mmCIF file with all atom_site columns, C-alpha atoms in Angstrom:
data_model
loop_
_atom_site.group_PDB
_atom_site.id
_atom_site.type_symbol
_atom_site.label_atom_id
_atom_site.label_alt_id
_atom_site.label_comp_id
_atom_site.label_asym_id
_atom_site.label_entity_id
_atom_site.label_seq_id
_atom_site.pdbx_PDB_ins_code
_atom_site.Cartn_x
_atom_site.Cartn_y
_atom_site.Cartn_z
_atom_site.occupancy
_atom_site.B_iso_or_equiv
_atom_site.pdbx_formal_charge
_atom_site.auth_seq_id
_atom_site.auth_comp_id
_atom_site.auth_asym_id
_atom_site.auth_atom_id
_atom_site.pdbx_PDB_model_num
ATOM 1   C CA . GLU A 1 1   ? 46.796  13.156  -10.009 1.00 0.00 ? 1   GLU A CA 1
ATOM 2   C CA . PRO A 1 2   ? 44.056  11.165  -8.186  1.00 0.00 ? 2   PRO A CA 1
ATOM 3   C CA . ALA A 1 3   ? 40.394  11.440  -9.113  1.00 0.00 ? 3   ALA A CA 1
ATOM 4   C CA . ILE A 1 4   ? 38.079  12.655  -6.382  1.00 0.00 ? 4   ILE A CA 1
ATOM 5   C CA . ALA A 1 5   ? 35.086  10.363  -5.905  1.00 0.00 ? 5   ALA A CA 1
ATOM 6   C CA . PRO A 1 6   ? 31.671  11.910  -5.638  1.00 0.00 ? 6   PRO A CA 1
ATOM 7   C CA . GLU A 1 7   ? 29.543  11.498  -2.503  1.00 0.00 ? 7   GLU A CA 1
ATOM 8   C CA . GLN A 1 8   ? 28.595  7.868   -1.984  1.00 0.00 ? 8   GLN A CA 1
ATOM 9   C CA . PRO A 1 9   ? 25.660  7.029   -4.244  1.00 0.00 ? 9   PRO A CA 1
ATOM 10  C CA . THR A 1 10  ? 22.498  5.529   -2.745  1.00 0.00 ? 10  THR A CA 1
ATOM 11  C CA . ARG A 1 11  ? 20.314  2.781   -4.099  1.00 0.00 ? 11  ARG A CA 1
ATOM 12  C CA . GLU A 1 12  ? 17.132  1.633   -2.383  1.00 0.00 ? 12  GLU A CA 1
ATOM 13  C CA . GLY A 1 13  ? 17.527  -1.818  -0.858  1.00 0.00 ? 13  GLY A CA 1
ATOM 14  C CA . TYR A 1 14  ? 21.269  -1.862  -1.344  1.00 0.00 ? 14  TYR A CA 1
ATOM 15  C CA . GLU A 1 15  ? 24.337  -0.739  0.535   1.00 0.00 ? 15  GLU A CA 1
ATOM 16  C CA . PHE A 1 16  ? 27.201  0.997   -1.277  1.00 0.00 ? 16  PHE A CA 1
ATOM 17  C CA . THR A 1 17  ? 30.364  -1.109  -0.804  1.00 0.00 ? 17  THR A CA 1
ATOM 18  C CA . GLY A 1 18  ? 32.853  0.914   -2.850  1.00 0.00 ? 18  GLY A CA 1
ATOM 19  C CA . TRP A 1 19  ? 34.104  1.479   -6.352  1.00 0.00 ? 19  TRP A CA 1
ATOM 20  C CA . ASP A 1 20  ? 35.159  -1.313  -8.672  1.00 0.00 ? 20  ASP A CA 1
ATOM 21  C CA . LYS A 1 21  ? 38.654  0.136   -9.389  1.00 0.00 ? 21  LYS A CA 1
ATOM 22  C CA . ALA A 1 22  ? 41.288  2.168   -7.725  1.00 0.00 ? 22  ALA A CA 1
ATOM 23  C CA . TYR A 1 23  ? 41.361  5.776   -8.916  1.00 0.00 ? 23  TYR A CA 1
ATOM 24  C CA . LEU A 1 24  ? 44.357  7.159   -7.079  1.00 0.00 ? 24  LEU A CA 1
ATOM 25  C CA . MET A 1 25  ? 46.722  7.027   -10.052 1.00 0.00 ? 25  MET A CA 1
ATOM 26  C CA . VAL A 1 26  ? 44.857  7.828   -13.262 1.00 0.00 ? 26  VAL A CA 1
ATOM 27  C CA . THR A 1 27  ? 46.805  7.085   -16.450 1.00 0.00 ? 27  THR A CA 1
ATOM 28  C CA . GLU A 1 28  ? 43.983  6.660   -18.945 1.00 0.00 ? 28  GLU A CA 1
ATOM 29  C CA . ASP A 1 29  ? 40.237  7.216   -19.486 1.00 0.00 ? 29  ASP A CA 1
ATOM 30  C CA . MET A 1 30  ? 38.293  4.993   -17.124 1.00 0.00 ? 30  MET A CA 1
ATOM 31  C CA . ASP A 1 31  ? 34.795  4.133   -16.053 1.00 0.00 ? 31  ASP A CA 1
ATOM 32  C CA . ILE A 1 32  ? 34.554  3.436   -12.350 1.00 0.00 ? 32  ILE A CA 1
ATOM 33  C CA . TYR A 1 33  ? 31.401  1.613   -11.297 1.00 0.00 ? 33  TYR A CA 1
ATOM 34  C CA . ALA A 1 34  ? 29.696  1.802   -7.930  1.00 0.00 ? 34  ALA A CA 1
ATOM 35  C CA . GLN A 1 35  ? 29.461  -1.565  -6.190  1.00 0.00 ? 35  GLN A CA 1
ATOM 36  C CA . TYR A 1 36  ? 26.568  -2.539  -3.975  1.00 0.00 ? 36  TYR A CA 1
ATOM 37  C CA . SER A 1 37  ? 25.487  -5.426  -1.788  1.00 0.00 ? 37  SER A CA 1
ATOM 38  C CA . ILE A 1 38  ? 21.822  -6.206  -1.408  1.00 0.00 ? 38  ILE A CA 1
ATOM 39  C CA . LEU A 1 39  ? 20.352  -5.552  2.029   1.00 0.00 ? 39  LEU A CA 1
ATOM 40  C CA . SER A 1 40  ? 18.814  -8.366  4.063   1.00 0.00 ? 40  SER A CA 1
ATOM 41  C CA . TYR A 1 41  ? 15.974  -8.145  6.529   1.00 0.00 ? 41  TYR A CA 1
ATOM 42  C CA . GLN A 1 42  ? 14.629  -10.379 9.272   1.00 0.00 ? 42  GLN A CA 1
ATOM 43  C CA . VAL A 1 43  ? 11.083  -11.659 9.130   1.00 0.00 ? 43  VAL A CA 1
ATOM 44  C CA . ARG A 1 44  ? 9.915   -13.129 12.422  1.00 0.00 ? 44  ARG A CA 1
ATOM 45  C CA . PHE A 1 45  ? 6.782   -15.290 12.555  1.00 0.00 ? 45  PHE A CA 1
ATOM 46  C CA . PHE A 1 46  ? 4.782   -15.519 15.786  1.00 0.00 ? 46  PHE A CA 1
ATOM 47  C CA . ASP A 1 47  ? 1.986   -17.934 16.625  1.00 0.00 ? 47  ASP A CA 1
ATOM 48  C CA . ILE A 1 48  ? -0.934  -17.109 18.900  1.00 0.00 ? 48  ILE A CA 1
ATOM 49  C CA . ASN A 1 49  ? 0.162   -16.202 22.444  1.00 0.00 ? 49  ASN A CA 1
ATOM 50  C CA . SER A 1 50  ? 3.797   -16.775 21.478  1.00 0.00 ? 50  SER A CA 1
ATOM 51  C CA . ALA A 1 51  ? 6.427   -14.472 23.008  1.00 0.00 ? 51  ALA A CA 1
ATOM 52  C CA . THR A 1 52  ? 9.188   -15.999 20.904  1.00 0.00 ? 52  THR A CA 1
ATOM 53  C CA . PRO A 1 53  ? 9.098   -16.434 17.145  1.00 0.00 ? 53  PRO A CA 1
ATOM 54  C CA . VAL A 1 54  ? 8.247   -19.865 15.770  1.00 0.00 ? 54  VAL A CA 1
ATOM 55  C CA . LYS A 1 55  ? 10.468  -19.013 12.820  1.00 0.00 ? 55  LYS A CA 1
ATOM 56  C CA . THR A 1 56  ? 12.950  -16.278 11.947  1.00 0.00 ? 56  THR A CA 1
ATOM 57  C CA . GLN A 1 57  ? 14.042  -15.928 8.354   1.00 0.00 ? 57  GLN A CA 1
ATOM 58  C CA . THR A 1 58  ? 16.538  -13.586 6.735   1.00 0.00 ? 58  THR A CA 1
ATOM 59  C CA . VAL A 1 59  ? 15.496  -12.471 3.258   1.00 0.00 ? 59  VAL A CA 1
ATOM 60  C CA . GLU A 1 60  ? 17.042  -10.157 0.712   1.00 0.00 ? 60  GLU A CA 1
ATOM 61  C CA . TYR A 1 61  ? 15.464  -6.879  -0.335  1.00 0.00 ? 61  TYR A CA 1
ATOM 62  C CA . LEU A 1 62  ? 12.153  -7.407  -2.227  1.00 0.00 ? 62  LEU A CA 1
ATOM 63  C CA . SER A 1 63  ? 12.313  -11.186 -1.732  1.00 0.00 ? 63  SER A CA 1
ATOM 64  C CA . SER A 1 64  ? 9.538   -13.186 -0.118  1.00 0.00 ? 64  SER A CA 1
ATOM 65  C CA . ALA A 1 65  ? 9.699   -14.993 3.189   1.00 0.00 ? 65  ALA A CA 1
ATOM 66  C CA . SER A 1 66  ? 8.185   -18.440 3.582   1.00 0.00 ? 66  SER A CA 1
ATOM 67  C CA . ALA A 1 67  ? 5.744   -18.994 6.418   1.00 0.00 ? 67  ALA A CA 1
ATOM 68  C CA . PRO A 1 68  ? 6.170   -21.812 8.901   1.00 0.00 ? 68  PRO A CA 1
ATOM 69  C CA . VAL A 1 69  ? 3.721   -24.670 9.311   1.00 0.00 ? 69  VAL A CA 1
ATOM 70  C CA . LEU A 1 70  ? 1.760   -23.946 12.465  1.00 0.00 ? 70  LEU A CA 1
ATOM 71  C CA . PRO A 1 71  ? 0.407   -26.497 14.925  1.00 0.00 ? 71  PRO A CA 1
ATOM 72  C CA . GLU A 1 72  ? -3.337  -27.071 15.177  1.00 0.00 ? 72  GLU A CA 1
ATOM 73  C CA . HIS A 1 73  ? -5.077  -25.190 17.967  1.00 0.00 ? 73  HIS A CA 1
ATOM 74  C CA . GLU A 1 74  ? -8.243  -26.799 19.300  1.00 0.00 ? 74  GLU A CA 1
ATOM 75  C CA . GLY A 1 75  ? -11.264 -24.655 18.672  1.00 0.00 ? 75  GLY A CA 1
ATOM 76  C CA . LEU A 1 76  ? -9.457  -22.229 16.360  1.00 0.00 ? 76  LEU A CA 1
ATOM 77  C CA . THR A 1 77  ? -9.164  -21.905 12.603  1.00 0.00 ? 77  THR A CA 1
ATOM 78  C CA . PHE A 1 78  ? -6.065  -20.248 11.138  1.00 0.00 ? 78  PHE A CA 1
ATOM 79  C CA . THR A 1 79  ? -7.203  -17.317 8.966   1.00 0.00 ? 79  THR A CA 1
ATOM 80  C CA . GLY A 1 80  ? -3.866  -15.955 7.765   1.00 0.00 ? 80  GLY A CA 1
ATOM 81  C CA . TRP A 1 81  ? -1.082  -13.614 8.742   1.00 0.00 ? 81  TRP A CA 1
ATOM 82  C CA . ASP A 1 82  ? -1.454  -10.009 9.877   1.00 0.00 ? 82  ASP A CA 1
ATOM 83  C CA . LYS A 1 83  ? 1.153   -8.657  7.432   1.00 0.00 ? 83  LYS A CA 1
ATOM 84  C CA . ASP A 1 84  ? 2.243   -9.302  3.873   1.00 0.00 ? 84  ASP A CA 1
ATOM 85  C CA . PHE A 1 85  ? 5.718   -10.851 3.721   1.00 0.00 ? 85  PHE A CA 1
ATOM 86  C CA . SER A 1 86  ? 6.244   -10.859 -0.017  1.00 0.00 ? 86  SER A CA 1
ATOM 87  C CA . GLU A 1 87  ? 8.619   -8.221  -1.395  1.00 0.00 ? 87  GLU A CA 1
ATOM 88  C CA . VAL A 1 88  ? 10.155  -7.561  2.021   1.00 0.00 ? 88  VAL A CA 1
ATOM 89  C CA . HIS A 1 89  ? 11.745  -4.109  2.282   1.00 0.00 ? 89  HIS A CA 1
ATOM 90  C CA . GLN A 1 90  ? 12.242  -3.887  6.046   1.00 0.00 ? 90  GLN A CA 1
ATOM 91  C CA . SER A 1 91  ? 12.478  -6.178  9.077   1.00 0.00 ? 91  SER A CA 1
ATOM 92  C CA . ILE A 1 92  ? 8.992   -7.185  10.217  1.00 0.00 ? 92  ILE A CA 1
ATOM 93  C CA . ASP A 1 93  ? 7.168   -9.250  12.819  1.00 0.00 ? 93  ASP A CA 1
ATOM 94  C CA . VAL A 1 94  ? 4.299   -11.281 11.387  1.00 0.00 ? 94  VAL A CA 1
ATOM 95  C CA . HIS A 1 95  ? 1.574   -12.699 13.649  1.00 0.00 ? 95  HIS A CA 1
ATOM 96  C CA . ALA A 1 96  ? -0.751  -15.637 12.980  1.00 0.00 ? 96  ALA A CA 1
ATOM 97  C CA . GLN A 1 97  ? -4.449  -14.753 12.992  1.00 0.00 ? 97  GLN A CA 1
ATOM 98  C CA . TYR A 1 98  ? -7.165  -17.129 14.177  1.00 0.00 ? 98  TYR A CA 1
ATOM 99  C CA . GLN A 1 99  ? -10.909 -17.255 14.399  1.00 0.00 ? 99  GLN A CA 1
ATOM 100 C CA . ALA A 1 100 ? -12.918 -19.378 16.814  1.00 0.00 ? 100 ALA A CA 1
ATOM 101 C CA . LYS A 1 101 ? -14.392 -22.447 15.147  1.00 0.00 ? 101 LYS A CA 1
ATOM 102 C CA . THR A 1 102 ? -18.155 -22.508 15.086  1.00 0.00 ? 102 THR A CA 1
ATOM 103 C CA . TRP A 1 103 ? -20.497 -25.447 15.175  1.00 0.00 ? 103 TRP A CA 1
ATOM 104 C CA . GLN A 1 104 ? -24.111 -25.933 14.189  1.00 0.00 ? 104 GLN A CA 1
ATOM 105 C CA . VAL A 1 105 ? -26.483 -27.280 16.819  1.00 0.00 ? 105 VAL A CA 1
ATOM 106 C CA . THR A 1 106 ? -29.813 -28.465 15.409  1.00 0.00 ? 106 THR A CA 1
ATOM 107 C CA . PHE A 1 107 ? -32.767 -29.165 17.670  1.00 0.00 ? 107 PHE A CA 1
ATOM 108 C CA . VAL A 1 108 ? -35.519 -31.297 16.070  1.00 0.00 ? 108 VAL A CA 1
ATOM 109 C CA . ASN A 1 109 ? -38.986 -31.733 17.563  1.00 0.00 ? 109 ASN A CA 1
ATOM 110 C CA . TYR A 1 110 ? -41.236 -34.803 17.156  1.00 0.00 ? 110 TYR A CA 1
ATOM 111 C CA . ASP A 1 111 ? -43.049 -33.130 14.227  1.00 0.00 ? 111 ASP A CA 1
ATOM 112 C CA . GLY A 1 112 ? -39.859 -32.294 12.311  1.00 0.00 ? 112 GLY A CA 1
ATOM 113 C CA . GLN A 1 113 ? -39.742 -28.640 13.366  1.00 0.00 ? 113 GLN A CA 1
ATOM 114 C CA . LYS A 1 114 ? -36.100 -27.518 13.553  1.00 0.00 ? 114 LYS A CA 1
ATOM 115 C CA . TRP A 1 115 ? -34.228 -24.823 15.416  1.00 0.00 ? 115 TRP A CA 1
ATOM 116 C CA . ILE A 1 116 ? -30.627 -24.231 14.333  1.00 0.00 ? 116 ILE A CA 1
ATOM 117 C CA . GLN A 1 117 ? -28.034 -22.365 16.356  1.00 0.00 ? 117 GLN A CA 1
ATOM 118 C CA . THR A 1 118 ? -24.423 -21.547 15.553  1.00 0.00 ? 118 THR A CA 1
ATOM 119 C CA . VAL A 1 119 ? -22.138 -21.554 18.581  1.00 0.00 ? 119 VAL A CA 1
ATOM 120 C CA . GLU A 1 120 ? -18.418 -21.030 19.083  1.00 0.00 ? 120 GLU A CA 1
ATOM 121 C CA . HIS A 1 121 ? -16.196 -23.970 19.997  1.00 0.00 ? 121 HIS A CA 1
ATOM 122 C CA . ASN A 1 122 ? -16.727 -25.186 23.572  1.00 0.00 ? 122 ASN A CA 1
ATOM 123 C CA . SER A 1 123 ? -19.756 -22.906 24.056  1.00 0.00 ? 123 SER A CA 1
ATOM 124 C CA . ASN A 1 124 ? -23.310 -23.841 24.949  1.00 0.00 ? 124 ASN A CA 1
ATOM 125 C CA . ALA A 1 125 ? -26.403 -23.756 22.773  1.00 0.00 ? 125 ALA A CA 1
ATOM 126 C CA . VAL A 1 126 ? -29.742 -22.769 24.269  1.00 0.00 ? 126 VAL A CA 1
ATOM 127 C CA . PRO A 1 127 ? -32.496 -25.315 23.662  1.00 0.00 ? 127 PRO A CA 1
ATOM 128 C CA . PRO A 1 128 ? -35.783 -23.936 22.368  1.00 0.00 ? 128 PRO A CA 1
ATOM 129 C CA . THR A 1 129 ? -38.872 -23.691 24.522  1.00 0.00 ? 129 THR A CA 1
ATOM 130 C CA . LEU A 1 130 ? -41.240 -26.377 23.338  1.00 0.00 ? 130 LEU A CA 1
ATOM 131 C CA . ASP A 1 131 ? -45.004 -26.066 23.195  1.00 0.00 ? 131 ASP A CA 1
ATOM 132 C CA . GLU A 1 132 ? -46.883 -28.597 25.286  1.00 0.00 ? 132 GLU A CA 1
ATOM 133 C CA . ARG A 1 133 ? -47.531 -31.847 23.473  1.00 0.00 ? 133 ARG A CA 1
ATOM 134 C CA . ILE A 1 134 ? -50.902 -33.223 24.509  1.00 0.00 ? 134 ILE A CA 1
ATOM 135 C CA . GLY A 1 135 ? -50.613 -36.586 26.195  1.00 0.00 ? 135 GLY A CA 1
ATOM 136 C CA . TYR A 1 136 ? -46.814 -36.528 26.432  1.00 0.00 ? 136 TYR A CA 1
ATOM 137 C CA . ASN A 1 137 ? -44.127 -35.423 28.852  1.00 0.00 ? 137 ASN A CA 1
ATOM 138 C CA . PHE A 1 138 ? -40.918 -33.993 27.418  1.00 0.00 ? 138 PHE A CA 1
ATOM 139 C CA . THR A 1 139 ? -38.007 -36.018 28.814  1.00 0.00 ? 139 THR A CA 1
ATOM 140 C CA . GLY A 1 140 ? -35.013 -34.313 27.217  1.00 0.00 ? 140 GLY A CA 1
ATOM 141 C CA . TRP A 1 141 ? -32.846 -34.121 24.147  1.00 0.00 ? 141 TRP A CA 1
ATOM 142 C CA . ILE A 1 142 ? -31.066 -37.152 22.703  1.00 0.00 ? 142 ILE A CA 1
ATOM 143 C CA . GLY A 1 143 ? -28.285 -37.420 20.135  1.00 0.00 ? 143 GLY A CA 1
ATOM 144 C CA . GLY A 1 144 ? -25.501 -35.530 21.905  1.00 0.00 ? 144 GLY A CA 1
ATOM 145 C CA . SER A 1 145 ? -24.959 -32.551 24.102  1.00 0.00 ? 145 SER A CA 1
ATOM 146 C CA . TYR A 1 146 ? -25.721 -28.888 23.562  1.00 0.00 ? 146 TYR A CA 1
ATOM 147 C CA . GLN A 1 147 ? -23.154 -27.887 26.194  1.00 0.00 ? 147 GLN A CA 1
ATOM 148 C CA . ASN A 1 148 ? -19.426 -27.419 25.510  1.00 0.00 ? 148 ASN A CA 1
ATOM 149 C CA . VAL A 1 149 ? -20.052 -28.075 21.816  1.00 0.00 ? 149 VAL A CA 1
ATOM 150 C CA . THR A 1 150 ? -17.023 -29.321 19.860  1.00 0.00 ? 150 THR A CA 1
ATOM 151 C CA . SER A 1 151 ? -18.684 -30.538 16.631  1.00 0.00 ? 151 SER A CA 1
ATOM 152 C CA . ASP A 1 152 ? -21.910 -30.194 14.666  1.00 0.00 ? 152 ASP A CA 1
ATOM 153 C CA . VAL A 1 153 ? -24.701 -31.972 16.511  1.00 0.00 ? 153 VAL A CA 1
ATOM 154 C CA . THR A 1 154 ? -28.373 -32.801 15.927  1.00 0.00 ? 154 THR A CA 1
ATOM 155 C CA . LEU A 1 155 ? -30.540 -33.309 18.991  1.00 0.00 ? 155 LEU A CA 1
ATOM 156 C CA . THR A 1 156 ? -34.012 -34.785 18.906  1.00 0.00 ? 156 THR A CA 1
ATOM 157 C CA . ALA A 1 157 ? -36.747 -34.042 21.438  1.00 0.00 ? 157 ALA A CA 1
ATOM 158 C CA . GLN A 1 158 ? -37.639 -37.132 23.428  1.00 0.00 ? 158 GLN A CA 1
ATOM 159 C CA . TYR A 1 159 ? -41.128 -37.673 24.839  1.00 0.00 ? 159 TYR A CA 1
ATOM 160 C CA . GLU A 1 160 ? -42.919 -40.329 26.830  1.00 0.00 ? 160 GLU A CA 1
ATOM 161 C CA . LEU A 1 161 ? -46.634 -40.935 27.036  1.00 0.00 ? 161 LEU A CA 1
ATOM 162 C CA . LYS A 1 162 ? -48.232 -39.488 30.134  1.00 0.00 ? 162 LYS A CA 1
ATOM 163 C CA . GLN A 1 163 ? -49.406 -42.100 32.547  1.00 0.00 ? 163 GLN A CA 1
ATOM 164 C CA . TYR A 1 164 ? -52.651 -41.887 34.483  1.00 0.00 ? 164 TYR A CA 1
ATOM 165 C CA . THR A 1 165 ? -54.041 -43.870 37.345  1.00 0.00 ? 165 THR A CA 1
ATOM 166 C CA . VAL A 1 166 ? -57.451 -45.459 36.833  1.00 0.00 ? 166 VAL A CA 1
ATOM 167 C CA . ASN A 1 167 ? -59.196 -46.582 40.005  1.00 0.00 ? 167 ASN A CA 1
ATOM 168 C CA . PHE A 1 168 ? -62.145 -48.943 39.867  1.00 0.00 ? 168 PHE A CA 1
ATOM 169 C CA . VAL A 1 169 ? -64.224 -48.137 42.912  1.00 0.00 ? 169 VAL A CA 1
ATOM 170 C CA . ASP A 1 170 ? -67.305 -49.728 44.447  1.00 0.00 ? 170 ASP A CA 1
ATOM 171 C CA . TYR A 1 171 ? -69.214 -48.877 47.604  1.00 0.00 ? 171 TYR A CA 1
ATOM 172 C CA . MET A 1 172 ? -66.377 -50.303 49.727  1.00 0.00 ? 172 MET A CA 1
ATOM 173 C CA . GLY A 1 173 ? -63.572 -48.401 48.058  1.00 0.00 ? 173 GLY A CA 1
ATOM 174 C CA . VAL A 1 174 ? -60.977 -49.099 45.410  1.00 0.00 ? 174 VAL A CA 1
ATOM 175 C CA . ILE A 1 175 ? -61.308 -52.559 43.932  1.00 0.00 ? 175 ILE A CA 1
ATOM 176 C CA . GLN A 1 176 ? -58.538 -52.246 41.402  1.00 0.00 ? 176 GLN A CA 1
ATOM 177 C CA . MET A 1 177 ? -55.962 -49.643 40.450  1.00 0.00 ? 177 MET A CA 1
ATOM 178 C CA . GLN A 1 178 ? -54.377 -49.534 36.971  1.00 0.00 ? 178 GLN A CA 1
ATOM 179 C CA . ALA A 1 179 ? -51.668 -47.386 35.421  1.00 0.00 ? 179 ALA A CA 1
ATOM 180 C CA . VAL A 1 180 ? -52.756 -46.491 31.901  1.00 0.00 ? 180 VAL A CA 1
ATOM 181 C CA . LYS A 1 181 ? -50.835 -44.498 29.346  1.00 0.00 ? 181 LYS A CA 1
ATOM 182 C CA . TYR A 1 182 ? -52.459 -41.623 27.497  1.00 0.00 ? 182 TYR A CA 1
ATOM 183 C CA . GLY A 1 183 ? -54.916 -42.743 24.815  1.00 0.00 ? 183 GLY A CA 1
ATOM 184 C CA . GLN A 1 184 ? -54.869 -46.396 25.833  1.00 0.00 ? 184 GLN A CA 1
ATOM 185 C CA . HIS A 1 185 ? -57.683 -48.526 27.274  1.00 0.00 ? 185 HIS A CA 1
ATOM 186 C CA . ALA A 1 186 ? -58.007 -49.424 30.905  1.00 0.00 ? 186 ALA A CA 1
#
């Protein structure tokens, strides 16, 4: 007389595939073992702004997926993945996470005073307002640009001596005119 199998057993992460022996004609004591196959899951990796996966990997239950090597993205730093893909127990989509790169812009005045700003990649820094320097005109910042910053940069305030006009005058009018820089002799 045949043995009647119990309801199919379940095992997390595995699929029941049958019994290891036939049990229709029983002629002796027997142990019949459940057979299983391990389940596999898809792990799909997506890069920033990617509608299609950069990599799809099939992994077995509780195995780890291996991440793809991603291309560099200007102005961004890769910070990791949004999901854990070790010990996979279901199909998952994993997305690359990025953070904007930041750069340090340092403004240095003639007296060594510094102002430091941190700006995101391709952003602008705001130069400080400088106090008036007696006898000098501020002419700008040298050493790079504080606009569309793509690396650390140090900018130094540039000045030129003010220039004055000295007129030597007698009773008839101007005898001689001289351009003299601040603090110098005519």
